[in-house]
Amino acid sequence: MRITTWNVNSVRQRLEHLLAVLREEAPDVLCLQELKCQDDAFPRAEVEAAGYRVETHGQKGFNGVAILSREPLEDVRRGLPGDPADEQARYIEGVAAGVRVASIYLPNGNPAPGPKYEYKLAWFDRLIAHAGTLLGREEPLVLAGDYNVIPEERDVANPDAWRGDALFLPDSRAKLRELEFLGLTDAVRACDDSGALYTFWDYQAGAFQRNLGIRIDHLLLSPQAADRLQGVAIHRHTRGWEKPSDHVPVSVVLG
């Protein structure tokens, strides 16, 4: 079973790229982030014609997450528990072929310190609480998405350039570790311990051409999913497409 996560950075602007990923990588499940459209504006017909069922949690102009699946999606939840007043569309989960999958778009948090960073950390706390509940089910679970956190110095080409950024601040990294310490496995690091494994390159200053990247798109696996882990892939070539997303898809294969 191949599960892929991708911050598409506007699904309508990058529809052809999305369809190309579905053709080339043929994921069983694709988790999308940053749709930047409401549910009724998602290109559902084109994606369904490619053989995928669609569940979305959209928001006009900002955020937005989706799960595309070859198999029926069951037990779908839209929105992260813990704050009924939170209207930002950043979380959706469902069960496909016996695996619970979540598509996550964690807040950026910049500028930090400030209200946006406080929201990021509070959102993280809610995610940690919900993940603990899900892990109690003792089922295959994949928490996939754009976490907006650089875990370690080896996950960034130029650490000094990111020291004061919300993606690399100590509190952000500590929250990600706290989430993992619940019993989750970073799929990429379980398969590849090398450096320069990046999933995002800024549009500015030739970052991609100079390989000044960061790794912020993660797939975290429950023990039941980690036991089935067969491999991962970072689809770096998509960043070289015309008018690409600044993120690239990342896939995990479960046996």
Short mmCIF file of N, CA, C and O in Angstrom, two decimals, residues 89-222:
data_model
loop_
_atom_site.label_atom_id
_atom_site.label_comp_id
_atom_site.label_asym_id
_atom_site.label_seq_id
_atom_site.Cartn_x
_atom_site.Cartn_y
_atom_site.Cartn_z
N ALA A 89 -8.95 25.15 8.25
CA ALA A 89 -9.09 23.81 7.68
C ALA A 89 -7.71 23.18 7.52
O ALA A 89 -7.05 23.31 6.48
N ARG A 90 -7.29 22.46 8.56
CA ARG A 90 -5.92 21.95 8.60
C ARG A 90 -5.83 20.45 8.88
O ARG A 90 -4.72 19.91 8.92
N TYR A 91 -6.96 19.77 9.05
CA TYR A 91 -6.88 18.36 9.44
C TYR A 91 -8.07 17.59 8.89
O TYR A 91 -9.22 18.02 8.99
N ILE A 92 -7.76 16.42 8.31
CA ILE A 92 -8.80 15.48 7.90
C ILE A 92 -8.23 14.08 8.05
O ILE A 92 -7.05 13.85 7.82
N GLU A 93 -9.06 13.14 8.49
CA GLU A 93 -8.61 11.75 8.62
C GLU A 93 -9.70 10.81 8.14
O GLU A 93 -10.89 11.17 8.07
N GLY A 94 -9.29 9.61 7.78
CA GLY A 94 -10.22 8.58 7.37
C GLY A 94 -9.51 7.25 7.31
O GLY A 94 -8.29 7.16 7.46
N VAL A 95 -10.27 6.20 7.10
CA VAL A 95 -9.73 4.84 7.05
C VAL A 95 -9.88 4.31 5.63
O VAL A 95 -10.98 4.29 5.07
N ALA A 96 -8.74 3.87 5.06
CA ALA A 96 -8.73 3.29 3.71
C ALA A 96 -8.03 1.94 3.77
O ALA A 96 -6.88 1.85 4.23
N ALA A 97 -8.72 0.91 3.35
CA ALA A 97 -8.16 -0.45 3.32
C ALA A 97 -7.55 -0.84 4.66
O ALA A 97 -6.48 -1.45 4.74
N GLY A 98 -8.22 -0.45 5.74
CA GLY A 98 -7.81 -0.85 7.07
C GLY A 98 -6.71 -0.01 7.70
O GLY A 98 -6.27 -0.30 8.81
N VAL A 99 -6.27 1.04 7.01
CA VAL A 99 -5.24 1.93 7.53
C VAL A 99 -5.86 3.31 7.77
O VAL A 99 -6.47 3.89 6.87
N ARG A 100 -5.73 3.80 9.00
CA ARG A 100 -6.21 5.15 9.30
C ARG A 100 -5.15 6.15 8.86
O ARG A 100 -3.97 6.05 9.24
N VAL A 101 -5.57 7.11 8.06
CA VAL A 101 -4.66 8.09 7.48
C VAL A 101 -5.17 9.49 7.79
O VAL A 101 -6.37 9.77 7.68
N ALA A 102 -4.26 10.37 8.19
CA ALA A 102 -4.61 11.77 8.41
C ALA A 102 -3.78 12.65 7.48
O ALA A 102 -2.59 12.38 7.27
N SER A 103 -4.41 13.68 6.93
CA SER A 103 -3.71 14.71 6.18
C SER A 103 -3.65 15.95 7.06
O SER A 103 -4.69 16.48 7.47
N ILE A 104 -2.43 16.41 7.32
CA ILE A 104 -2.17 17.45 8.32
C ILE A 104 -1.47 18.64 7.68
O ILE A 104 -0.48 18.47 6.95
N TYR A 105 -1.98 19.84 7.95
CA TYR A 105 -1.29 21.06 7.55
C TYR A 105 -1.09 21.90 8.80
O TYR A 105 -1.92 22.71 9.18
N LEU A 106 0.04 21.65 9.46
CA LEU A 106 0.31 22.30 10.73
C LEU A 106 0.63 23.77 10.50
O LEU A 106 1.26 24.13 9.50
N PRO A 107 0.21 24.66 11.40
CA PRO A 107 0.45 26.09 11.19
C PRO A 107 1.93 26.42 11.04
O PRO A 107 2.79 25.80 11.66
N ASN A 108 2.20 27.44 10.21
CA ASN A 108 3.57 27.89 9.99
C ASN A 108 4.16 28.51 11.25
O ASN A 108 5.27 28.19 11.66
N GLY A 109 3.43 29.44 11.87
CA GLY A 109 3.85 30.02 13.13
C GLY A 109 4.64 31.30 13.07
O GLY A 109 4.94 31.91 14.10
N ASN A 110 5.01 31.73 11.88
CA ASN A 110 5.74 33.00 11.76
C ASN A 110 4.77 34.18 11.69
O ASN A 110 3.67 34.04 11.16
N PRO A 111 5.18 35.34 12.21
CA PRO A 111 6.44 35.62 12.90
C PRO A 111 6.42 35.12 14.34
O PRO A 111 5.38 35.11 14.99
N ALA A 112 7.59 34.71 14.80
CA ALA A 112 7.74 34.20 16.16
C ALA A 112 8.78 35.04 16.90
O ALA A 112 9.81 35.36 16.33
N PRO A 113 8.49 35.38 18.15
CA PRO A 113 7.28 35.07 18.93
C PRO A 113 6.10 35.92 18.48
O PRO A 113 6.27 36.90 17.77
N GLY A 114 4.92 35.50 18.90
CA GLY A 114 3.72 36.23 18.56
C GLY A 114 2.51 35.31 18.53
O GLY A 114 2.63 34.10 18.78
N PRO A 115 1.33 35.87 18.24
CA PRO A 115 0.10 35.08 18.27
C PRO A 115 0.11 33.89 17.31
O PRO A 115 -0.44 32.83 17.63
N LYS A 116 0.72 34.05 16.15
CA LYS A 116 0.74 32.95 15.18
C LYS A 116 1.59 31.79 15.70
O LYS A 116 1.26 30.62 15.45
N TYR A 117 2.65 32.11 16.43
CA TYR A 117 3.48 31.05 16.98
C TYR A 117 2.77 30.37 18.16
O TYR A 117 2.84 29.15 18.31
N GLU A 118 2.07 31.15 18.94
CA GLU A 118 1.30 30.58 20.04
C GLU A 118 0.22 29.63 19.50
O GLU A 118 -0.03 28.56 20.08
N TYR A 119 -0.41 30.03 18.38
CA TYR A 119 -1.41 29.17 17.76
C TYR A 119 -0.78 27.87 17.27
O TYR A 119 -1.35 26.78 17.43
N LYS A 120 0.43 27.97 16.69
CA LYS A 120 1.13 26.78 16.21
C LYS A 120 1.34 25.79 17.35
O LYS A 120 1.05 24.59 17.22
N LEU A 121 1.88 26.28 18.47
CA LEU A 121 2.17 25.40 19.60
C LEU A 121 0.90 24.82 20.21
O LEU A 121 0.87 23.64 20.60
N ALA A 122 -0.15 25.63 20.29
CA ALA A 122 -1.43 25.13 20.82
C ALA A 122 -2.02 24.08 19.89
O ALA A 122 -2.60 23.08 20.35
N TRP A 123 -1.89 24.29 18.59
CA TRP A 123 -2.39 23.32 17.61
C TRP A 123 -1.62 22.01 17.75
O TRP A 123 -2.20 20.92 17.70
N PHE A 124 -0.32 22.14 17.95
CA PHE A 124 0.52 20.96 18.17
C PHE A 124 0.05 20.18 19.39
O PHE A 124 -0.03 18.94 19.37
N ASP A 125 -0.27 20.88 20.46
CA ASP A 125 -0.76 20.21 21.66
C ASP A 125 -2.04 19.43 21.39
O ASP A 125 -2.23 18.31 21.89
N ARG A 126 -2.92 20.03 20.60
CA ARG A 126 -4.16 19.33 20.23
C ARG A 126 -3.86 18.09 19.39
O ARG A 126 -4.48 17.03 19.57
N LEU A 127 -2.89 18.22 18.48
CA LEU A 127 -2.52 17.07 17.65
C LEU A 127 -1.93 15.96 18.50
O LEU A 127 -2.25 14.77 18.31
N ILE A 128 -1.09 16.31 19.46
CA ILE A 128 -0.49 15.32 20.35
C ILE A 128 -1.57 14.59 21.14
O ILE A 128 -1.55 13.35 21.27
N ALA A 129 -2.53 15.33 21.65
CA ALA A 129 -3.63 14.72 22.41
C ALA A 129 -4.44 13.77 21.53
O ALA A 129 -4.79 12.64 21.94
N HIS A 130 -4.77 14.22 20.32
CA HIS A 130 -5.58 13.38 19.43
C HIS A 130 -4.79 12.15 18.97
O HIS A 130 -5.35 11.04 18.90
N ALA A 131 -3.51 12.33 18.68
CA ALA A 131 -2.69 11.20 18.27
C ALA A 131 -2.62 10.16 19.37
O ALA A 131 -2.65 8.94 19.11
N GLY A 132 -2.55 10.61 20.62
CA GLY A 132 -2.55 9.67 21.74
C GLY A 132 -3.81 8.84 21.77
O GLY A 132 -3.77 7.62 22.01
N THR A 133 -4.94 9.49 21.50
CA THR A 133 -6.21 8.76 21.44
C THR A 133 -6.21 7.75 20.31
O THR A 133 -6.64 6.59 20.49
N LEU A 134 -5.73 8.16 19.14
CA LEU A 134 -5.71 7.26 17.99
C LEU A 134 -4.78 6.08 18.22
O LEU A 134 -5.10 4.95 17.84
N LEU A 135 -3.65 6.33 18.84
CA LEU A 135 -2.71 5.24 19.09
C LEU A 135 -3.30 4.21 20.05
O LEU A 135 -2.95 3.03 20.01
N GLY A 136 -4.22 4.65 20.89
CA GLY A 136 -4.89 3.73 21.79
C GLY A 136 -5.74 2.70 21.07
O GLY A 136 -6.09 1.66 21.65
N ARG A 137 -6.05 2.95 19.81
CA ARG A 137 -6.84 1.99 19.02
C ARG A 137 -5.99 0.79 18.58
O ARG A 137 -6.54 -0.22 18.14
N GLU A 138 -4.67 0.96 18.62
CA GLU A 138 -3.73 -0.10 18.23
C GLU A 138 -4.04 -0.61 16.83
O GLU A 138 -4.20 -1.81 16.59
N GLU A 139 -4.08 0.34 15.88
CA GLU A 139 -4.35 0.02 14.49
C GLU A 139 -3.30 0.69 13.61
O GLU A 139 -2.61 1.61 14.07
N PRO A 140 -3.15 0.26 12.38
CA PRO A 140 -2.24 0.95 11.47
C PRO A 140 -2.68 2.41 11.29
O PRO A 140 -3.83 2.68 10.95
N LEU A 141 -1.75 3.33 11.54
CA LEU A 141 -2.05 4.76 11.51
C LEU A 141 -0.90 5.49 10.84
O LEU A 141 0.27 5.25 11.16
N VAL A 142 -1.23 6.38 9.91
CA VAL A 142 -0.23 7.21 9.24
C VAL A 142 -0.67 8.66 9.36
O VAL A 142 -1.71 9.06 8.83
N LEU A 143 0.13 9.44 10.09
CA LEU A 143 -0.12 10.87 10.23
C LEU A 143 0.79 11.58 9.23
O LEU A 143 2.00 11.72 9.47
N ALA A 144 0.21 12.01 8.12
CA ALA A 144 0.99 12.50 6.99
C ALA A 144 0.70 13.98 6.74
O ALA A 144 -0.44 14.42 6.88
N GLY A 145 1.74 14.71 6.37
CA GLY A 145 1.45 16.08 5.99
C GLY A 145 2.63 17.02 6.09
O GLY A 145 3.78 16.62 6.29
N ASP A 146 2.29 18.29 5.94
CA ASP A 146 3.24 19.39 6.08
C ASP A 146 3.20 19.83 7.53
O ASP A 146 2.28 20.52 7.95
N TYR A 147 4.23 19.46 8.28
CA TYR A 147 4.29 19.76 9.71
C TYR A 147 4.89 21.13 9.99
O TYR A 147 4.85 21.60 11.12
N ASN A 148 5.48 21.74 8.98
CA ASN A 148 6.13 23.04 9.18
C ASN A 148 7.13 23.01 10.34
O ASN A 148 7.23 23.96 11.12
N VAL A 149 7.85 21.89 10.46
CA VAL A 149 8.90 21.74 11.46
C VAL A 149 10.09 21.02 10.80
O VAL A 149 9.92 19.97 10.17
N ILE A 150 11.28 21.61 10.98
CA ILE A 150 12.53 20.98 10.57
C ILE A 150 13.05 20.21 11.79
O ILE A 150 13.42 20.83 12.79
N PRO A 151 13.08 18.89 11.74
CA PRO A 151 13.39 18.13 12.96
C PRO A 151 14.80 18.34 13.49
O PRO A 151 15.00 18.51 14.70
N GLU A 152 15.80 18.30 12.60
CA GLU A 152 17.20 18.32 13.04
C GLU A 152 18.03 19.15 12.06
O GLU A 152 17.57 19.47 10.96
N GLU A 153 19.26 19.44 12.45
CA GLU A 153 20.14 20.24 11.58
C GLU A 153 20.42 19.53 10.27
O GLU A 153 20.59 20.18 9.23
N ARG A 154 20.47 18.22 10.26
CA ARG A 154 20.72 17.50 9.00
C ARG A 154 19.54 17.60 8.04
O ARG A 154 19.66 17.21 6.87
N ASP A 155 18.40 18.13 8.52
CA ASP A 155 17.21 18.27 7.68
C ASP A 155 17.11 19.66 7.05
O ASP A 155 16.07 20.01 6.50
N VAL A 156 18.19 20.43 7.10
CA VAL A 156 18.19 21.77 6.51
C VAL A 156 19.57 22.03 5.94
O VAL A 156 20.59 21.73 6.56
N ALA A 157 19.61 22.57 4.72
CA ALA A 157 20.89 22.79 4.05
C ALA A 157 21.73 23.86 4.74
O ALA A 157 22.95 23.74 4.82
N ASN A 158 21.06 24.91 5.24
CA ASN A 158 21.75 26.02 5.89
C ASN A 158 21.10 26.31 7.23
O ASN A 158 20.24 27.19 7.34
N PRO A 159 21.47 25.59 8.28
CA PRO A 159 20.79 25.76 9.57
C PRO A 159 20.81 27.19 10.09
O PRO A 159 19.82 27.66 10.66
N ASP A 160 21.92 27.90 9.91
CA ASP A 160 22.02 29.25 10.45
C ASP A 160 20.98 30.19 9.86
O ASP A 160 20.54 31.14 10.52
N ALA A 161 20.56 29.93 8.63
CA ALA A 161 19.58 30.80 7.98
C ALA A 161 18.18 30.62 8.56
O ALA A 161 17.30 31.44 8.33
N TRP A 162 17.98 29.55 9.35
CA TRP A 162 16.65 29.23 9.87
C TRP A 162 16.56 29.32 11.39
O TRP A 162 15.52 28.99 11.96
N ARG A 163 17.62 29.77 12.06
CA ARG A 163 17.63 29.73 13.53
C ARG A 163 16.44 30.44 14.16
O ARG A 163 15.87 29.96 15.13
N GLY A 164 16.06 31.60 13.63
CA GLY A 164 14.98 32.36 14.24
C GLY A 164 13.62 32.12 13.64
O GLY A 164 12.66 32.81 13.98
N ASP A 165 13.53 31.14 12.75
CA ASP A 165 12.27 30.84 12.07
C ASP A 165 11.43 29.88 12.91
O ASP A 165 11.96 28.97 13.56
N ALA A 166 10.11 30.07 12.87
CA ALA A 166 9.20 29.22 13.64
C ALA A 166 9.33 27.75 13.27
O ALA A 166 9.02 26.87 14.08
N LEU A 167 9.79 27.45 12.07
CA LEU A 167 9.93 26.06 11.63
C LEU A 167 11.09 25.35 12.31
O LEU A 167 11.14 24.11 12.34
N PHE A 168 12.03 26.15 12.90
CA PHE A 168 13.25 25.56 13.42
C PHE A 168 13.52 25.95 14.87
O PHE A 168 14.56 25.60 15.43
N LEU A 169 12.59 26.69 15.48
CA LEU A 169 12.79 27.09 16.86
C LEU A 169 12.77 25.86 17.79
O LEU A 169 12.08 24.87 17.50
N PRO A 170 13.47 25.93 18.90
CA PRO A 170 13.53 24.78 19.81
C PRO A 170 12.16 24.27 20.26
O PRO A 170 11.96 23.05 20.35
N ASP A 171 11.22 25.17 20.52
CA ASP A 171 9.91 24.72 20.98
C ASP A 171 9.17 23.95 19.90
O ASP A 171 8.44 22.98 20.20
N SER A 172 9.32 24.35 18.65
CA SER A 172 8.68 23.63 17.54
C SER A 172 9.25 22.23 17.43
O SER A 172 8.50 21.23 17.30
N ARG A 173 10.56 22.13 17.47
CA ARG A 173 11.22 20.84 17.35
C ARG A 173 10.88 19.95 18.55
O ARG A 173 10.70 18.73 18.40
N ALA A 174 10.76 20.55 19.73
CA ALA A 174 10.40 19.78 20.92
C ALA A 174 9.00 19.20 20.82
O ALA A 174 8.74 18.07 21.26
N LYS A 175 8.07 19.98 20.24
CA LYS A 175 6.70 19.48 20.07
C LYS A 175 6.68 18.28 19.12
O LYS A 175 5.94 17.31 19.35
N LEU A 176 7.46 18.35 18.04
CA LEU A 176 7.50 17.22 17.11
C LEU A 176 8.07 15.99 17.80
O LEU A 176 7.55 14.88 17.63
N ARG A 177 9.11 16.18 18.60
CA ARG A 177 9.67 15.04 19.35
C ARG A 177 8.65 14.49 20.34
O ARG A 177 8.53 13.27 20.51
N GLU A 178 7.91 15.36 20.99
CA GLU A 178 6.89 14.91 21.93
C GLU A 178 5.84 14.06 21.22
O GLU A 178 5.38 13.03 21.75
N LEU A 179 5.46 14.47 20.01
CA LEU A 179 4.51 13.70 19.22
C LEU A 179 5.10 12.33 18.89
O LEU A 179 4.44 11.29 19.07
N GLU A 180 6.33 12.30 18.43
CA GLU A 180 6.96 11.03 18.06
C GLU A 180 7.13 10.12 19.27
O GLU A 180 7.00 8.89 19.17
N PHE A 181 7.42 10.73 20.43
CA PHE A 181 7.65 9.93 21.63
C PHE A 181 6.39 9.20 22.11
O PHE A 181 6.47 8.33 22.99
N LEU A 182 5.24 9.52 21.55
CA LEU A 182 4.04 8.75 21.86
C LEU A 182 4.16 7.31 21.33
O LEU A 182 3.40 6.43 21.77
N GLY A 183 5.09 7.12 20.40
CA GLY A 183 5.27 5.80 19.80
C GLY A 183 5.18 5.81 18.29
O GLY A 183 4.94 4.76 17.68
N LEU A 184 5.41 6.98 17.69
CA LEU A 184 5.33 7.12 16.24
C LEU A 184 6.73 7.06 15.62
O LEU A 184 7.71 7.50 16.22
N THR A 185 6.79 6.53 14.41
CA THR A 185 8.05 6.38 13.68
C THR A 185 8.08 7.31 12.49
O THR A 185 7.14 7.35 11.68
N ASP A 186 9.16 8.09 12.37
CA ASP A 186 9.40 8.93 11.20
C ASP A 186 9.80 8.01 10.05
O ASP A 186 10.91 7.45 10.04
N ALA A 187 8.91 7.83 9.08
CA ALA A 187 9.12 6.82 8.03
C ALA A 187 10.39 7.09 7.23
O ALA A 187 11.14 6.16 6.91
N VAL A 188 10.65 8.34 6.90
CA VAL A 188 11.84 8.65 6.10
C VAL A 188 13.10 8.26 6.85
O VAL A 188 13.99 7.59 6.32
N ARG A 189 13.20 8.67 8.12
CA ARG A 189 14.40 8.38 8.88
C ARG A 189 14.53 6.90 9.23
O ARG A 189 15.63 6.39 9.44
N ALA A 190 13.44 6.18 9.26
CA ALA A 190 13.52 4.74 9.50
C ALA A 190 14.15 4.02 8.32
O ALA A 190 14.69 2.92 8.48
N CYS A 191 14.09 4.66 7.15
CA CYS A 191 14.60 4.02 5.93
C CYS A 191 15.90 4.63 5.41
O CYS A 191 16.64 3.96 4.68
N ASP A 192 16.17 5.88 5.76
CA ASP A 192 17.32 6.58 5.19
C ASP A 192 17.87 7.56 6.22
O ASP A 192 17.19 8.52 6.59
N ASP A 193 19.09 7.33 6.66
CA ASP A 193 19.69 8.15 7.71
C ASP A 193 20.62 9.23 7.16
O ASP A 193 21.32 9.89 7.92
N SER A 194 20.63 9.41 5.86
CA SER A 194 21.58 10.34 5.24
C SER A 194 21.09 11.79 5.34
O SER A 194 19.94 12.06 5.68
N GLY A 195 21.97 12.70 5.02
CA GLY A 195 21.62 14.11 4.99
C GLY A 195 21.04 14.52 3.65
O GLY A 195 20.90 13.71 2.73
N ALA A 196 20.72 15.81 3.54
CA ALA A 196 20.23 16.40 2.29
C ALA A 196 18.97 15.71 1.77
O ALA A 196 18.77 15.59 0.55
N LEU A 197 18.12 15.27 2.68
CA LEU A 197 16.81 14.73 2.29
C LEU A 197 15.78 15.84 2.49
O LEU A 197 15.24 15.99 3.58
N TYR A 198 15.52 16.59 1.45
CA TYR A 198 14.67 17.77 1.57
C TYR A 198 13.35 17.56 0.85
O TYR A 198 13.25 16.79 -0.11
N THR A 199 12.31 18.26 1.34
CA THR A 199 10.98 18.16 0.72
C THR A 199 10.44 19.52 0.30
O THR A 199 9.37 19.60 -0.29
N PHE A 200 11.16 20.59 0.63
CA PHE A 200 10.71 21.96 0.34
C PHE A 200 11.92 22.80 -0.05
O PHE A 200 12.97 22.74 0.60
N TRP A 201 11.73 23.58 -1.12
CA TRP A 201 12.72 24.56 -1.54
C TRP A 201 11.97 25.86 -1.84
O TRP A 201 11.04 25.88 -2.64
N ASP A 202 12.40 26.94 -1.22
CA ASP A 202 11.76 28.23 -1.42
C ASP A 202 11.84 28.64 -2.89
O ASP A 202 12.74 28.23 -3.62
N TYR A 203 10.88 29.48 -3.30
CA TYR A 203 10.89 29.99 -4.67
C TYR A 203 11.98 31.03 -4.89
O TYR A 203 12.33 31.34 -6.03
N GLN A 204 12.50 31.62 -3.81
CA GLN A 204 13.43 32.74 -3.91
C GLN A 204 14.89 32.27 -4.02
O GLN A 204 15.26 31.20 -3.54
N ALA A 205 15.69 33.12 -4.64
CA ALA A 205 17.16 33.02 -4.62
C ALA A 205 17.68 31.69 -5.15
O ALA A 205 18.74 31.21 -4.71
N GLY A 206 16.97 31.08 -6.10
CA GLY A 206 17.45 29.84 -6.71
C GLY A 206 17.66 28.73 -5.72
O GLY A 206 18.60 27.92 -5.84
N ALA A 207 16.78 28.64 -4.72
CA ALA A 207 16.98 27.66 -3.64
C ALA A 207 17.01 26.23 -4.18
O ALA A 207 17.83 25.42 -3.71
N PHE A 208 16.15 25.91 -5.13
CA PHE A 208 16.14 24.54 -5.64
C PHE A 208 17.39 24.25 -6.45
O PHE A 208 18.02 23.19 -6.28
N GLN A 209 17.77 25.18 -7.30
CA GLN A 209 18.95 24.98 -8.13
C GLN A 209 20.21 24.84 -7.26
O GLN A 209 21.14 24.11 -7.61
N ARG A 210 20.23 25.51 -6.12
CA ARG A 210 21.38 25.45 -5.21
C ARG A 210 21.19 24.37 -4.13
O ARG A 210 22.05 24.20 -3.27
N ASN A 211 20.07 23.68 -4.18
CA ASN A 211 19.71 22.63 -3.23
C ASN A 211 19.70 23.14 -1.79
O ASN A 211 20.11 22.44 -0.85
N LEU A 212 19.19 24.35 -1.60
CA LEU A 212 19.04 24.92 -0.26
C LEU A 212 17.65 24.56 0.26
O LEU A 212 16.75 25.40 0.32
N GLY A 213 17.47 23.31 0.61
CA GLY A 213 16.16 22.80 0.98
C GLY A 213 16.02 22.54 2.47
O GLY A 213 16.96 22.68 3.25
N ILE A 214 14.81 22.16 2.85
CA ILE A 214 14.51 21.74 4.21
C ILE A 214 13.55 20.55 4.14
O ILE A 214 12.86 20.34 3.14
N ARG A 215 13.52 19.77 5.22
CA ARG A 215 12.58 18.63 5.30
C ARG A 215 11.52 18.96 6.33
O ARG A 215 11.79 18.98 7.54
N ILE A 216 10.31 19.22 5.84
CA ILE A 216 9.21 19.58 6.74
C ILE A 216 7.95 18.75 6.48
O ILE A 216 6.97 18.89 7.19
N ASP A 217 7.98 17.90 5.45
CA ASP A 217 6.83 17.05 5.12
C ASP A 217 7.13 15.64 5.64
O ASP A 217 8.10 15.01 5.21
N HIS A 218 6.30 15.17 6.55
CA HIS A 218 6.62 13.94 7.29
C HIS A 218 5.46 12.96 7.25
O HIS A 218 4.28 13.35 7.17
N LEU A 219 5.81 11.68 7.35
CA LEU A 219 4.84 10.61 7.54
C LEU A 219 5.23 9.88 8.82
O LEU A 219 6.29 9.25 8.88
N LEU A 220 4.39 9.99 9.84
CA LEU A 220 4.64 9.35 11.13
C LEU A 220 3.73 8.12 11.26
O LEU A 220 2.53 8.21 11.04
N LEU A 221 4.34 7.01 11.64
CA LEU A 221 3.65 5.73 11.62
C LEU A 221 3.46 5.16 13.03
O LEU A 221 4.39 5.19 13.84
N SER A 222 2.27 4.62 13.28
CA SER A 222 2.04 3.87 14.51
C SER A 222 2.85 2.58 14.45
O SER A 222 3.31 2.15 13.38
#
